[in-house]
mmCIF file of C-alpha atoms in Angstrom:
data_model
loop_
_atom_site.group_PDB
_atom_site.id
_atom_site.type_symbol
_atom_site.label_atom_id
_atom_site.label_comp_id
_atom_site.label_asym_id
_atom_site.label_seq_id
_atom_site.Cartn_x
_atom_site.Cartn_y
_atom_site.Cartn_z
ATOM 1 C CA UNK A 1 -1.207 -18.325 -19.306
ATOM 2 C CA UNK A 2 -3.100 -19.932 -16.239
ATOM 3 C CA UNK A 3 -0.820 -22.986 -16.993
ATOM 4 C CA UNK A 4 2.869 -20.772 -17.050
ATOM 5 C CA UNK A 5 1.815 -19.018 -14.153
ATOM 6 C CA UNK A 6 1.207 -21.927 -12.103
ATOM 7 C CA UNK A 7 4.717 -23.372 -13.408
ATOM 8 C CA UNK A 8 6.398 -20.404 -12.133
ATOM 9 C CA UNK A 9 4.573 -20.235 -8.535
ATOM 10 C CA UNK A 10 5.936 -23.692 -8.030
ATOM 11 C CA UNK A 11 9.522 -22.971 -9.198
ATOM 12 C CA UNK A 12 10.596 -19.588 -8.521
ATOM 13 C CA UNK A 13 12.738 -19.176 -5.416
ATOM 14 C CA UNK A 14 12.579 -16.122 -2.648
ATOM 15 C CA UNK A 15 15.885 -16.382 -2.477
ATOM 16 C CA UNK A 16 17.547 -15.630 -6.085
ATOM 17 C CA UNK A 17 15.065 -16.027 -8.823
ATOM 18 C CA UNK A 18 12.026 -14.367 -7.625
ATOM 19 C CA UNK A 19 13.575 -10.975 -7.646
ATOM 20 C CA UNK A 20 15.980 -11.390 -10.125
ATOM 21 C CA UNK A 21 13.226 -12.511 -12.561
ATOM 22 C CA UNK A 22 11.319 -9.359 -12.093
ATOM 23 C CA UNK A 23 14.370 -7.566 -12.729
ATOM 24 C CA UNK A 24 14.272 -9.768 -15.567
ATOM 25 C CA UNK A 25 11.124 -8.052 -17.048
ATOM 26 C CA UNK A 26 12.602 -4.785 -16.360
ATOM 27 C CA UNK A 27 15.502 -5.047 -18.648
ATOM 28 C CA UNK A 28 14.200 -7.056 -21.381
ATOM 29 C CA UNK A 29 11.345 -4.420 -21.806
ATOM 30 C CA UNK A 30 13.733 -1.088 -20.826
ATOM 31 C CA UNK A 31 16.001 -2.289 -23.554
ATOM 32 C CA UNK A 32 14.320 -0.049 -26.163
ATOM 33 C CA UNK A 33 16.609 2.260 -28.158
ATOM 34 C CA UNK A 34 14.170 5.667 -29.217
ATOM 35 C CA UNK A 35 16.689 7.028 -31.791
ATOM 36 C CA UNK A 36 16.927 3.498 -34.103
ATOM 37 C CA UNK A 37 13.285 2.718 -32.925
ATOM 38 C CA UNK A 38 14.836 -1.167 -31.875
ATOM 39 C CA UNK A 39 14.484 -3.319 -29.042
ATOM 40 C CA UNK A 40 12.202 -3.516 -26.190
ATOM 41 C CA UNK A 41 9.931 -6.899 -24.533
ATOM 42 C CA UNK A 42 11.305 -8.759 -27.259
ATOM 43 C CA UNK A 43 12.990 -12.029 -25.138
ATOM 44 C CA UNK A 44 16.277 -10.625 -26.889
ATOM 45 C CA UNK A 45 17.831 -10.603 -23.211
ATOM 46 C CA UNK A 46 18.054 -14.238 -24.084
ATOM 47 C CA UNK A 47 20.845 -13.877 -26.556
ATOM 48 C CA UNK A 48 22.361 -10.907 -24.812
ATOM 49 C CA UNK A 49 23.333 -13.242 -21.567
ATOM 50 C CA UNK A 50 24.242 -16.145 -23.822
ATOM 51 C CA UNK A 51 27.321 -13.857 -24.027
ATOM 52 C CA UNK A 52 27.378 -11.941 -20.451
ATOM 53 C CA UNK A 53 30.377 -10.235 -20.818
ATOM 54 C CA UNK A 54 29.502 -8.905 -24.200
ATOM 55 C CA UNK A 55 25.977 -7.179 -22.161
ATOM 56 C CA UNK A 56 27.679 -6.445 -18.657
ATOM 57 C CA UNK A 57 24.851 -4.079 -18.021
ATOM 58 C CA UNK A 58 22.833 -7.427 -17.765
ATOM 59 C CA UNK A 59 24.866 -9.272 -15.660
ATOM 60 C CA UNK A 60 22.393 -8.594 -13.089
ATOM 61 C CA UNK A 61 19.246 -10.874 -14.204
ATOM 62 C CA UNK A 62 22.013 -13.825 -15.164
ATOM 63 C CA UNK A 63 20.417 -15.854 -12.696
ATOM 64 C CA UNK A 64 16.436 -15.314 -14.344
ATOM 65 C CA UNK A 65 18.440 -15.941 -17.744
ATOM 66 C CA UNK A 66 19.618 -19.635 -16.720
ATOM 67 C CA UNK A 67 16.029 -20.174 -14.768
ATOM 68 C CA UNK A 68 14.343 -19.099 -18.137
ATOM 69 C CA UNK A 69 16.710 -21.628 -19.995
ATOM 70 C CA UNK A 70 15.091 -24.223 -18.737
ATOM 71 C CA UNK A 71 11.401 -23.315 -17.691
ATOM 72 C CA UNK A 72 9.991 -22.068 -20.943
ATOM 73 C CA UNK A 73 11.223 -25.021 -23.078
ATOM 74 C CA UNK A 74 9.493 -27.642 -20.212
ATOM 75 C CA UNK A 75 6.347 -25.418 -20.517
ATOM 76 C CA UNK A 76 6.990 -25.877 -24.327
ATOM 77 C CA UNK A 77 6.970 -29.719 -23.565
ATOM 78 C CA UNK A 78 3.801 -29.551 -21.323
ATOM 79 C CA UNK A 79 1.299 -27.795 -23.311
ATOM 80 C CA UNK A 80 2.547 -24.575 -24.291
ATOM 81 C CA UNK A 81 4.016 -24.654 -27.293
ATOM 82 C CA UNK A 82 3.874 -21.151 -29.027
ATOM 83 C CA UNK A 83 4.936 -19.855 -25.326
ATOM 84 C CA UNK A 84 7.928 -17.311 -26.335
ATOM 85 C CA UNK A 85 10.488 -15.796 -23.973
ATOM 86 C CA UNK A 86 9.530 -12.899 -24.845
ATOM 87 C CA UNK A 87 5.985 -13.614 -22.940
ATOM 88 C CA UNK A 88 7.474 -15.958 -20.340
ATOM 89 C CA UNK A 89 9.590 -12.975 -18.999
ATOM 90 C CA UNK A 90 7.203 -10.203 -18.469
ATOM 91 C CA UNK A 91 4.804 -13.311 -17.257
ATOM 92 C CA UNK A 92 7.006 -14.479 -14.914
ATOM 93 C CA UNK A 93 8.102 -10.976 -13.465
ATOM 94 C CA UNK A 94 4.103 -10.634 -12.851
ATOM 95 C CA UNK A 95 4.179 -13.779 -10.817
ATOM 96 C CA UNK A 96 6.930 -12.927 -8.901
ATOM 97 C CA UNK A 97 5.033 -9.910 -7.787
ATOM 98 C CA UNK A 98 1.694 -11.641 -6.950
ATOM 99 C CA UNK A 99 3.807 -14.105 -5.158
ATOM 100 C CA UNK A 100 5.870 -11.750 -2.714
ATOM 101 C CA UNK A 101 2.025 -10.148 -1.859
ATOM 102 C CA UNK A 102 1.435 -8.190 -4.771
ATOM 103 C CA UNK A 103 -1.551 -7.503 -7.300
ATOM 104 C CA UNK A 104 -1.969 -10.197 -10.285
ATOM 105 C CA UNK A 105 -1.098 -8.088 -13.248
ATOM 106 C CA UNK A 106 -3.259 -9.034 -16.469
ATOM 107 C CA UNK A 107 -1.151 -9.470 -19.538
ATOM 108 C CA UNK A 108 -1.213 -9.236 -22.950
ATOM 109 C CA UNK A 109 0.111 -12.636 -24.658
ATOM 110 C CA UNK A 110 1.607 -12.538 -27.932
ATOM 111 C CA UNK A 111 5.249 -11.346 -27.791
ATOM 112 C CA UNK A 112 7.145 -12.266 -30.489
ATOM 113 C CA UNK A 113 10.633 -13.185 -30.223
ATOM 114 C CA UNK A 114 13.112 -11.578 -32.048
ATOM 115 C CA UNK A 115 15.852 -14.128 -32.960
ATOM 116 C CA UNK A 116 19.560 -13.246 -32.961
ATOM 117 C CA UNK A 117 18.719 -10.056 -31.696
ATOM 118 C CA UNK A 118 20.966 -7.668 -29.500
ATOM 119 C CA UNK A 119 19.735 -4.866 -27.854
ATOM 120 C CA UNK A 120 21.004 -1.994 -26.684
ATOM 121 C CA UNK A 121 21.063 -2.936 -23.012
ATOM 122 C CA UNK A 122 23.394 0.863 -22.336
ATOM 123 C CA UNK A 123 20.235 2.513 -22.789
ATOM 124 C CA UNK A 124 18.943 1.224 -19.266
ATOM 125 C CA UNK A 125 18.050 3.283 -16.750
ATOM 126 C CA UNK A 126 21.301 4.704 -14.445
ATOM 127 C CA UNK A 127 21.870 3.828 -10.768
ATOM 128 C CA UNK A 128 22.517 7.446 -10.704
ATOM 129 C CA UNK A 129 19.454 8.530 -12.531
ATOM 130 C CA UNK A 130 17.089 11.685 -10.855
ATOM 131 C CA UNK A 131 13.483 11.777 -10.554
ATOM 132 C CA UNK A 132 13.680 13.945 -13.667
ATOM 133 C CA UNK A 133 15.861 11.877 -15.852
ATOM 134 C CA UNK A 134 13.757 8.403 -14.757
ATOM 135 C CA UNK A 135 10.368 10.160 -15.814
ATOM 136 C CA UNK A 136 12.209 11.047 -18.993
ATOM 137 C CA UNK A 137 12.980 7.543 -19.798
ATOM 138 C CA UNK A 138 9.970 5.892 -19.695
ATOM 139 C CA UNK A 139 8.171 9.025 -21.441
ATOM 140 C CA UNK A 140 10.497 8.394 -24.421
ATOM 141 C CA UNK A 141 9.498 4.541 -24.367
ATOM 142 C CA UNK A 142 5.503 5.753 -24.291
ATOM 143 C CA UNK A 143 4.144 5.192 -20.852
ATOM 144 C CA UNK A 144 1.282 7.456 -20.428
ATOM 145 C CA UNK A 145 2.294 9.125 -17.189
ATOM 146 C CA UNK A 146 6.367 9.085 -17.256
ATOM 147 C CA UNK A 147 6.565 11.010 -13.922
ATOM 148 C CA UNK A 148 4.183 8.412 -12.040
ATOM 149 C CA UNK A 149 5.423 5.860 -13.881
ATOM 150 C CA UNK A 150 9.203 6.424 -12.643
ATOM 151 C CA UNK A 151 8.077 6.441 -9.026
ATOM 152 C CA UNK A 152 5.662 3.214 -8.934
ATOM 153 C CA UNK A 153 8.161 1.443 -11.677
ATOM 154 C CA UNK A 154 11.030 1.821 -8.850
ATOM 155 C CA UNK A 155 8.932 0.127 -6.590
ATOM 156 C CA UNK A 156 9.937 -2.692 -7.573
ATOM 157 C CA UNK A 157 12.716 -1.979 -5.252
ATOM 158 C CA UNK A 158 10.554 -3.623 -2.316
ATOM 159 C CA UNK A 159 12.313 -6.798 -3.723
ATOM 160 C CA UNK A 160 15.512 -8.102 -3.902
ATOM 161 C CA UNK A 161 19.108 -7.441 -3.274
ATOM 162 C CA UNK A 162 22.565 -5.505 -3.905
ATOM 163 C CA UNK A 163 24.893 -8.015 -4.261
ATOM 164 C CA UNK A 164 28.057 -5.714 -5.352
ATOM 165 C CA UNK A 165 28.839 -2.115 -5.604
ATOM 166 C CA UNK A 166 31.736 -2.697 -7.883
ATOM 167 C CA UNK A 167 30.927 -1.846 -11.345
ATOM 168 C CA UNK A 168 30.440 -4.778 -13.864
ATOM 169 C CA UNK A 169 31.125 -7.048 -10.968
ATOM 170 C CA UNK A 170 31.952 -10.557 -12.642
ATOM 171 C CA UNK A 171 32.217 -12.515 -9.751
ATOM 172 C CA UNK A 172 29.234 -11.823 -7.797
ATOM 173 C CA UNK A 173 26.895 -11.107 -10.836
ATOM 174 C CA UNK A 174 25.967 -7.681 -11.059
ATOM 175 C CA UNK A 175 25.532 -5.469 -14.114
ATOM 176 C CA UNK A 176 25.829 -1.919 -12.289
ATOM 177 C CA UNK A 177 27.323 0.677 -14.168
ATOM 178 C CA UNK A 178 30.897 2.565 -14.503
ATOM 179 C CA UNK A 179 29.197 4.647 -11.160
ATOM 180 C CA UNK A 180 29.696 2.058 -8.932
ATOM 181 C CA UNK A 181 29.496 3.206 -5.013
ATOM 182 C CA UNK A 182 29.318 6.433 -6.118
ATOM 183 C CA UNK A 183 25.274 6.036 -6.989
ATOM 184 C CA UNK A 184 24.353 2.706 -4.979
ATOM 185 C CA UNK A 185 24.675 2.543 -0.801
ATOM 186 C CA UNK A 186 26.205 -1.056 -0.120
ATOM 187 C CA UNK A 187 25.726 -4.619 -1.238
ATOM 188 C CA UNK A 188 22.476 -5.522 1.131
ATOM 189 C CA UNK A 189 19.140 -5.802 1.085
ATOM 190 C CA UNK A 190 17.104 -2.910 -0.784
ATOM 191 C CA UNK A 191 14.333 -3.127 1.682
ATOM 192 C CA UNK A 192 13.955 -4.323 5.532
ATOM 193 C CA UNK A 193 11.218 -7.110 4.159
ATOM 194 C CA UNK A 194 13.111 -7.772 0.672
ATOM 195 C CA UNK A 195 10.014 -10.700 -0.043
ATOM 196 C CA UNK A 196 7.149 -8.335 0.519
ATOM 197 C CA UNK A 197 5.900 -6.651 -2.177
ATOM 198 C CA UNK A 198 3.421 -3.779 -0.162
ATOM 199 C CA UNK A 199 5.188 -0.358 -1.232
ATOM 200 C CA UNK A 200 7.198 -0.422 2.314
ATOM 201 C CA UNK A 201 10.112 0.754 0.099
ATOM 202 C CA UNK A 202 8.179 3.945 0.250
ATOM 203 C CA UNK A 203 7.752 4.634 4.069
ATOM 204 C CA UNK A 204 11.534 2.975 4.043
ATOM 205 C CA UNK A 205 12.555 5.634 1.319
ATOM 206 C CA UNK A 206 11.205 9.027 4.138
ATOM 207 C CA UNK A 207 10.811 9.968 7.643
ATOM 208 C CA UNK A 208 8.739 12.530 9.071
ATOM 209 C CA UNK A 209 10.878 14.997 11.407
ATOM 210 C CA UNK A 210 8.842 16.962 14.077
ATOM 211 C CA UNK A 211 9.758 20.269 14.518
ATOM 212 C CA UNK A 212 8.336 21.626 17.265
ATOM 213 C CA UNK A 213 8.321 25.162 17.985
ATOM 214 C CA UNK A 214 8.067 26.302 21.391
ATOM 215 C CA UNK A 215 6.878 29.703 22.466
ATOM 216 C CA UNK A 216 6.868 31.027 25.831
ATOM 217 C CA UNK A 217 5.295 33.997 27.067
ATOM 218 C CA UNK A 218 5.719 35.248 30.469
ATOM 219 C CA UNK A 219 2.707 37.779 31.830
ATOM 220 C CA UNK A 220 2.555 39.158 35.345
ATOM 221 C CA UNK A 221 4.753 39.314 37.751
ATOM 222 C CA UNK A 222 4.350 35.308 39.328
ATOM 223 C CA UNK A 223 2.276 34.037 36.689
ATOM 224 C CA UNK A 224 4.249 32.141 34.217
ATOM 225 C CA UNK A 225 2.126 31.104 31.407
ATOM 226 C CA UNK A 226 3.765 28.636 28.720
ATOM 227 C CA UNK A 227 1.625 28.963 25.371
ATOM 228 C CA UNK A 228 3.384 25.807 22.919
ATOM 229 C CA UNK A 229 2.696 25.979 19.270
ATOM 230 C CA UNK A 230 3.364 23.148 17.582
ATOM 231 C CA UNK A 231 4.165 23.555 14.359
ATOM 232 C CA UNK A 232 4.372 20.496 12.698
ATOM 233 C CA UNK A 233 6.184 19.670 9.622
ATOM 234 C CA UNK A 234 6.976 17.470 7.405
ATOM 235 C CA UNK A 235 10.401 16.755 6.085
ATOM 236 C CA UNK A 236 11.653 14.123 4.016
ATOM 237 C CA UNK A 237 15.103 12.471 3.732
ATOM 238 C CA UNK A 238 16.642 9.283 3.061
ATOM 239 C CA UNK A 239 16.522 6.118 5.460
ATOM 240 C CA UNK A 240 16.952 3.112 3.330
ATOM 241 C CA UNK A 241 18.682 0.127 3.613
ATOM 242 C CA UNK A 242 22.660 -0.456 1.886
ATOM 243 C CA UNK A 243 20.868 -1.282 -1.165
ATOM 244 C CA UNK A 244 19.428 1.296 -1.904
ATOM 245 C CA UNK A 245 20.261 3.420 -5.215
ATOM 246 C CA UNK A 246 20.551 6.972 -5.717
ATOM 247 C CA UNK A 247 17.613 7.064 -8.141
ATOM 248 C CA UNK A 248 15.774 5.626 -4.839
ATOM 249 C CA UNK A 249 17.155 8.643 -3.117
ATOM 250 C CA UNK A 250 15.803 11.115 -5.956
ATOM 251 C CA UNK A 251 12.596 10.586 -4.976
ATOM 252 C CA UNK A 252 12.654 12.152 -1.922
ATOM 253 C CA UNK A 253 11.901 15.307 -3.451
ATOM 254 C CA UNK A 254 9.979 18.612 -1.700
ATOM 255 C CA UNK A 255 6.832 17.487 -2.947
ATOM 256 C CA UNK A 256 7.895 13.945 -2.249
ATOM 257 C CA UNK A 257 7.371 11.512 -4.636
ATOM 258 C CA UNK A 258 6.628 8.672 -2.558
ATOM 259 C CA UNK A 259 3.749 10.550 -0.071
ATOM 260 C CA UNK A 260 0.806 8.881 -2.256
ATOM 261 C CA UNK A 261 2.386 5.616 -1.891
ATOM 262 C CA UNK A 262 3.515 5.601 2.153
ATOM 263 C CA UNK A 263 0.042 4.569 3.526
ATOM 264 C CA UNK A 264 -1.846 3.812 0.423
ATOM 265 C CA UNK A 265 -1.136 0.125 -0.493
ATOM 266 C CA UNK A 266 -4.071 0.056 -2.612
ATOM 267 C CA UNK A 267 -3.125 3.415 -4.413
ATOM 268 C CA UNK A 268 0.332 1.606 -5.576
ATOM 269 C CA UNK A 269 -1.255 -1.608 -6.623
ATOM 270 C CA UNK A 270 -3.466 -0.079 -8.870
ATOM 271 C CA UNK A 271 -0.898 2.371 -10.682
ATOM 272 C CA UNK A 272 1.228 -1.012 -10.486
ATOM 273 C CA UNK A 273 -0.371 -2.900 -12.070
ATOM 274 C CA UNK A 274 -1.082 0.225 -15.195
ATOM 275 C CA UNK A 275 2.523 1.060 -15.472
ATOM 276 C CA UNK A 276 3.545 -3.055 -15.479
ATOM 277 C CA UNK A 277 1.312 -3.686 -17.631
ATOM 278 C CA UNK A 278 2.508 -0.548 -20.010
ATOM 279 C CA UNK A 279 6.357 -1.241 -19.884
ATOM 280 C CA UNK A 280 5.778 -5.018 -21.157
ATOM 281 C CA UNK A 281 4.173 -3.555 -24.049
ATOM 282 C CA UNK A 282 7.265 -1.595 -24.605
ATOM 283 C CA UNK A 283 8.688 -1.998 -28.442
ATOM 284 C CA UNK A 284 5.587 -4.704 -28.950
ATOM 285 C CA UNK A 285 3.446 -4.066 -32.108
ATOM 286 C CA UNK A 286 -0.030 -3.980 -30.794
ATOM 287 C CA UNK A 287 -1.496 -2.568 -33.786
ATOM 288 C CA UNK A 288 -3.392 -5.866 -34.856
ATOM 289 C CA UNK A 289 -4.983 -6.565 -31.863
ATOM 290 C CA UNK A 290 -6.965 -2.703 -31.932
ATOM 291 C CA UNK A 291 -5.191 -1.514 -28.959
ATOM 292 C CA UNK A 292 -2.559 0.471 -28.209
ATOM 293 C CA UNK A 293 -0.085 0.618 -25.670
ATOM 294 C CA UNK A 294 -2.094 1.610 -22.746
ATOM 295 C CA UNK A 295 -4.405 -1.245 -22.992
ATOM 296 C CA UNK A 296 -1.740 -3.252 -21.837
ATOM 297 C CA UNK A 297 -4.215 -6.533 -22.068
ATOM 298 C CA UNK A 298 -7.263 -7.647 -24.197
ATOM 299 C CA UNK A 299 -10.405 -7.069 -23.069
ATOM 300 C CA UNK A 300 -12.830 -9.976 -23.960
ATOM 301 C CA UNK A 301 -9.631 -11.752 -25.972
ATOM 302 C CA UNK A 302 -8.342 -15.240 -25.947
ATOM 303 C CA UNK A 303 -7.167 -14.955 -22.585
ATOM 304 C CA UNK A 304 -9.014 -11.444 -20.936
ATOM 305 C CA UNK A 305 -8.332 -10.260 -17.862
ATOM 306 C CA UNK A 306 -6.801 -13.352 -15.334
ATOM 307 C CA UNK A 307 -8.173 -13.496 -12.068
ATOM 308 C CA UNK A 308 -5.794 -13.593 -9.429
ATOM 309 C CA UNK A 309 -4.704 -17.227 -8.581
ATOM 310 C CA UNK A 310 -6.071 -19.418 -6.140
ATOM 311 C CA UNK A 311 -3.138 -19.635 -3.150
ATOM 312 C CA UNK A 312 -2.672 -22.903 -2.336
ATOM 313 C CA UNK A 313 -0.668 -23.983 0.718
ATOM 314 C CA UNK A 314 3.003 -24.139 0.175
ATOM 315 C CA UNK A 315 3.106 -22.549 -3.023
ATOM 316 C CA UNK A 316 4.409 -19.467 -1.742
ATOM 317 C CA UNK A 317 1.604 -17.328 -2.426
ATOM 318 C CA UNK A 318 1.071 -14.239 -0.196
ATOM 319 C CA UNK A 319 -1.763 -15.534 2.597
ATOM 320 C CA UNK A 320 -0.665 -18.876 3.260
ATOM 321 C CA UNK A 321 0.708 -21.032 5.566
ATOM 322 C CA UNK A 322 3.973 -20.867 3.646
ATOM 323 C CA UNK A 323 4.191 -17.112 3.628
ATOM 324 C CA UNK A 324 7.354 -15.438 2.498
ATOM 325 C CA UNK A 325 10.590 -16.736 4.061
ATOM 326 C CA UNK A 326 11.738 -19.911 2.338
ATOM 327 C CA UNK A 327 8.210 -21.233 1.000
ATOM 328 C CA UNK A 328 9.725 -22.712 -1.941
ATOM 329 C CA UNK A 329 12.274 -25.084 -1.447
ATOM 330 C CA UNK A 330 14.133 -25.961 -4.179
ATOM 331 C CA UNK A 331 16.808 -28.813 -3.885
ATOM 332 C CA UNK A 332 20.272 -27.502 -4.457
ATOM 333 C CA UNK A 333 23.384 -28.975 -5.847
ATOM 334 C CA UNK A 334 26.434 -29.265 -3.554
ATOM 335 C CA UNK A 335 28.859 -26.569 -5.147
ATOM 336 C CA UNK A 336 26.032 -24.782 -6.799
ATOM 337 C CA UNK A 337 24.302 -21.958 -6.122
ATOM 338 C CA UNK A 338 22.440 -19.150 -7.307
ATOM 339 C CA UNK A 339 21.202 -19.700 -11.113
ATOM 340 C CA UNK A 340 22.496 -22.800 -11.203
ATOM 341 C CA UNK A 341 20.962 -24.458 -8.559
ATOM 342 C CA UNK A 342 17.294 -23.062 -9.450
ATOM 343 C CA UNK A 343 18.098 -24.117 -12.847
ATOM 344 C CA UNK A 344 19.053 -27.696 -11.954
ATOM 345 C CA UNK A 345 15.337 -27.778 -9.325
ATOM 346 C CA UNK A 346 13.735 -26.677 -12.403
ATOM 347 C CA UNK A 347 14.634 -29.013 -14.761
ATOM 348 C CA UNK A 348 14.537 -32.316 -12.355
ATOM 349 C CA UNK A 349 11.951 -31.558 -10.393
ATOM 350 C CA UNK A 350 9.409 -29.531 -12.556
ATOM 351 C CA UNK A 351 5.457 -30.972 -12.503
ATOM 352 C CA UNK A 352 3.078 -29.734 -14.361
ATOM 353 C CA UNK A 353 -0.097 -28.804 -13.552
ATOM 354 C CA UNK A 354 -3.141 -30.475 -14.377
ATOM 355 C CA UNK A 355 -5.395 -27.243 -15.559
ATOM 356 C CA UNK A 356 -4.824 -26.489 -19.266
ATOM 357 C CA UNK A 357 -4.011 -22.986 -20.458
#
């Protein structure tokens, strides 16, 4: 795992594949129909995107798709053989995290993949979808707290971009649905920082309006005395970038949502790194290994809990000299962007790493 994760640090780029690769991780696991009891972090997104237009609600991650293409057979080549997409994506979706400035996210290894499969990728969570109807979602697919889990799972939002607001959008690569600008603000940036993963998307998703309420009381005839109570309250509305979604929107709620998250970095690392580690379990049997879905990682197993990775300069790990903007360069093709181009760096200019694992 040590090995794949490395790989990935080195490869993925800020730019395209970083996000879309967690967004990657998303839809393979999400892809979990409850009523046939198929689907879920099964690497079937593989297959799905080997025919886009047949999965347009997965048009979206096209670019992690042709990244993944190349990555996990090299990583096949260079001492991981029984390494399955199924692992590689939820792996890789951790990385990206840890490498925008998130936590490192112990995971379970041991998907299998399921061959020739085709999920149900319409059963993904909405643009349009409320607070109610996220919570809903992931408490059919078994995380343990489906209200929490909808608000720290759509934190992923601190990464990453809109790139289209019409629906099914061929030509720039987007796999919205039918809603279109109806349930998404403009093609943009989700965040102000969209290569920091920190939980700004939650201080970006509210602001705090002051009311102040002023009461003057006049006693005496000369003596003016101004007595001003300051009642101070907070309400909570929407001030996100163009890409945001409505289901960002639905979490500004009376109770709001988000208030654990807005100044407690910490706070939304930790349930982070539960609920991540719960929806890449998602559809996986996990009945041989005498845990269940919660575990979300072997304790004292093969592999155990991974310690966070050692940044190293210019690997584009959160604390280095390299920071966010542009630390990995990958070499580009003229004429080719995107997918293709990360694809191409990938695949001519991928070195392994010496450390085993």
């Amino acid at each position: 795992m040590q090995l794949v994760r490395r790989a990935a640090s080195q490869t993925l780029n800020y730019a395209d594949t970083l996000p879309n690769c967690l967004r990657a991780a998303f839809h393979d696991a999400a892809e979990r129909d409850v009523g046939n009891d198929a689907g879920g972090a099964n690497g079937s997104l593989m297959q799905e995107l080997d025919d886009p237009f047949s999965y347009p609600d997965n048009l979206g991650v096209a670019i992690c798709h042709a990244y993944m293409k190349v990555f996990v057979p090299e990583m096949r080549a260079q001492g991981c053989p029984n390494l399955t997409f199924a692992d590689a994506i939820q792996w890789v979706g951790g990385v990206a995290v840890e490498m925008a400035g998130g936590p490192a996210v112990p995971l379970l290894p041991g998907r299998r993949d399921c061959n020739n499969c085709f999920d149900n990728s319409t059963v993904l969570p909405d643009e349009c979808f409320t607070l109610d109807e996220l919570a809903n979602f992931w408490g059919a697919r078994g995380l343990s707290d489906p209200l929490k889990a909808a608000v720290v799972l759509n934190g992923a939002h601190d990464l990453g971009n809109v790139r289209s607001t019409v629906p099914h959008d061929t030509a720039s690569g987007t796999g919205f649905g039918g809603a279109g600008p109806v349930c998404i603000g403009a093609p943009g940036p989700m965040t102000a920082q969209p290569n920091l993963f920190d939980g700004h998307y939650y201080k970006e998703s509210t602001i705090i309006i002051i009311i102040i309420v002023i009461i003057i009381i006049v006693i005496i005839i000369v003596i003016i005395i101004v007595i001003i109570v300051a009642h101070v309250q907070q309400l909570y509305t929407f001030t996100g970038r163009a890409g945001y979604l409505f289901s960002d929107r639905s979490l500004v709620t009376p109770a709001n949502a988000t208030s654990l998250y807005m100044n407690d970095k910490e706070a939304f690392f930790k349930d982070w790194t539960t609920f991540y580690q719960e929806m890449s379990l998602i559809g996986v049997d996990t009945g041989p290994a005498n845990f269940n879905v919660h575990d979300g990682f072997l304790p004292g197993g093969p592999i155990g809990r991974v310690a966070p990775m050692t940044p190293v300069p210019g690997n584009g790990f959160a604390g280095t000299g390299a920071n966010f903007s542009g630390a990995i360069q990958l070499p580009r093709v003229p004429g080719q962007s995107g997918g293709q181009g990360s694809r191409l760096a990938v695949s001519a200019n991928f070195q392994a790493p010496a450390a085993a694992g």
